[in-house]
Short mmCIF file of C-alpha atoms in Angstrom, two decimals:
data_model
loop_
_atom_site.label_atom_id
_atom_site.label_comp_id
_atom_site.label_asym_id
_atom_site.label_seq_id
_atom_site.Cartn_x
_atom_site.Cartn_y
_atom_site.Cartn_z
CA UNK Z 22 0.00 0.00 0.00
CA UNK Z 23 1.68 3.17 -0.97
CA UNK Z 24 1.14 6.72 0.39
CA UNK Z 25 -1.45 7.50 -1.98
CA UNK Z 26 -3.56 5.23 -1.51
CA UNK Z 27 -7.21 5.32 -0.44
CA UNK Z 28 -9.30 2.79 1.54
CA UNK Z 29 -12.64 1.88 -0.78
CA UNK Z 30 -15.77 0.16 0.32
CA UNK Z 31 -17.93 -1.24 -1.45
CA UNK Z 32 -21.24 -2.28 -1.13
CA UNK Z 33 -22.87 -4.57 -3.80
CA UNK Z 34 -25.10 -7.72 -5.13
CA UNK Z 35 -21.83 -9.95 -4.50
CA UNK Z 36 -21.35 -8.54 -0.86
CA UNK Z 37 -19.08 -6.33 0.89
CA UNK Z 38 -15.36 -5.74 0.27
CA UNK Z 39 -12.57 -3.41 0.85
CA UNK Z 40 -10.14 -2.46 -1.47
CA UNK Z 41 -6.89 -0.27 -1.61
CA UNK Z 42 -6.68 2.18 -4.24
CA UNK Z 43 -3.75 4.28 -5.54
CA UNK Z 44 -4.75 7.51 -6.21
CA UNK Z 45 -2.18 7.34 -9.05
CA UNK Z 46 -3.80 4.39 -11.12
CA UNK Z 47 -6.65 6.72 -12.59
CA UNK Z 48 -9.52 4.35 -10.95
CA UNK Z 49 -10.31 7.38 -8.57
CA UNK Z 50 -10.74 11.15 -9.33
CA UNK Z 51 -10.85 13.56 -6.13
CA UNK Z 52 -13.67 16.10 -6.39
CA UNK Z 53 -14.27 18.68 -3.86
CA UNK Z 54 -18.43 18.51 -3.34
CA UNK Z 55 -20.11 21.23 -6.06
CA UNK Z 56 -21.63 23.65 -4.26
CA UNK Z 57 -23.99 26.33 -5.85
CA UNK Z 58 -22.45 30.12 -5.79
CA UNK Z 59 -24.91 31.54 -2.98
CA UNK Z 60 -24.90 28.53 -1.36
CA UNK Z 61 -21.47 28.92 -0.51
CA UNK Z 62 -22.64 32.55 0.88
CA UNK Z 63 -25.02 31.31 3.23
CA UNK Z 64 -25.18 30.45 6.96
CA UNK Z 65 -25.41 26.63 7.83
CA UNK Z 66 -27.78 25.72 11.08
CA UNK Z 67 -25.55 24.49 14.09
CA UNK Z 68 -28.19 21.90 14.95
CA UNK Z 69 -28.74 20.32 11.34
CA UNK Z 70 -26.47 21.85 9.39
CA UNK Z 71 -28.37 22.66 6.75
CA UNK Z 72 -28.60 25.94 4.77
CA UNK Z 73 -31.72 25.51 3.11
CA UNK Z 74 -34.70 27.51 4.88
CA UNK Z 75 -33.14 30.77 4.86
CA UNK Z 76 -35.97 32.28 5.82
CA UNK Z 77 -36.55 30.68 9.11
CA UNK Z 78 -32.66 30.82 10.00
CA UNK Z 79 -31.94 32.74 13.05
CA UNK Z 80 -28.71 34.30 13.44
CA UNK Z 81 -27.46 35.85 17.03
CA UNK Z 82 -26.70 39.48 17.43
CA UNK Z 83 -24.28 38.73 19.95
CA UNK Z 84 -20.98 40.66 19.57
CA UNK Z 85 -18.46 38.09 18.06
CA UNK Z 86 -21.04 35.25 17.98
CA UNK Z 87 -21.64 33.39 14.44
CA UNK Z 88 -24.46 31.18 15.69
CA UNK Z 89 -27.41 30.43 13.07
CA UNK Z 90 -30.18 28.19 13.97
CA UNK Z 91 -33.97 27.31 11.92
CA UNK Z 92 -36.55 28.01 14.21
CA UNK Z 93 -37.60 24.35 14.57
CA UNK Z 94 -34.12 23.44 14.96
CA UNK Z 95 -33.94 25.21 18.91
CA UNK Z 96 -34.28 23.67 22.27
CA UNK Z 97 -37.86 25.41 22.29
CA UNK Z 98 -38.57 25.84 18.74
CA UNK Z 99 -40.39 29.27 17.69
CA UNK Z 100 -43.64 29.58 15.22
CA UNK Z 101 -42.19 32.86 13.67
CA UNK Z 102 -38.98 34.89 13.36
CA UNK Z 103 -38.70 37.30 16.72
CA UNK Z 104 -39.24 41.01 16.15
CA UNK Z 105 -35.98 42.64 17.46
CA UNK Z 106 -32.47 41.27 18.44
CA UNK Z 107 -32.19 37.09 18.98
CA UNK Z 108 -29.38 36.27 21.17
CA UNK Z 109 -28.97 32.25 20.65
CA UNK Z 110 -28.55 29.83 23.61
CA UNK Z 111 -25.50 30.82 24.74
CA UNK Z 112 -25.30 34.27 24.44
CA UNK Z 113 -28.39 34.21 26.64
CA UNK Z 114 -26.75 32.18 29.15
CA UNK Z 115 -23.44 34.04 28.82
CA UNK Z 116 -25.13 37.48 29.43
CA UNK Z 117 -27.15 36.07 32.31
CA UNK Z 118 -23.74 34.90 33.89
CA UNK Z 119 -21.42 36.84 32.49
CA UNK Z 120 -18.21 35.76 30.36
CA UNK Z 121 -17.15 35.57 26.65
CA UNK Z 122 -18.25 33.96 23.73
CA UNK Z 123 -15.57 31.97 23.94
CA UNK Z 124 -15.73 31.03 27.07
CA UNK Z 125 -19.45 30.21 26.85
CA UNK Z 126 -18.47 28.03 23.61
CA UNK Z 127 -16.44 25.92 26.22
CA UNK Z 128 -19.24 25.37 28.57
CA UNK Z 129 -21.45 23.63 26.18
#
């Protein structure tokens, strides 16, 4: 097995089977996954991790915080997008404690 190589399962009719493949042999092309131009632009839920639903993707207005969650995707999921600021989970608990983003990262 050289350095290049790539582990490859697969799944079939005659069974299951691992193989080693050299990258070098032309059998295998790598591919980075396509991704659609504002697709790459958009925020990804924490909880799912899906960007789809745009719409009904929160994002917090913490200072510093990047957090983006659907509405149906939080602990206590909401019917409608909230009129004002939205500070997600942790920013709520962080301000009700005190601390940094960072540090509030590291608690959960």
């Amino acid at each position: 097995m050289s350095s290049d190589a790539v582990l490859v399962h697969y799944l079939g009719r005659q069974g299951e089977c691992d193989e080693w493949v050299s990258l070098s042999d032309g059998r295998l092309q790598m591919s980075a996954p396509e991704m659609e131009d504002d697709e790459a632009d958009e925020e990804a839920c924490e909880v799912c991790g899906s960007t789809q639903g745009g719409e009904d993707l929160l994002l917090c207005d913490s200072p510093g915080c990047d957090a983006a969650l659907h509405l149906n995707c939080l602990r206590e999921p909401l019917d409608c997008v909230p009129e004002g600021e939205w500070f997600c989970e942790r920013c709520v608990e962080r301000l009700t404690v005190g601390g940094e983003v960072a540090e509030a990262r590291a608690l959960l």
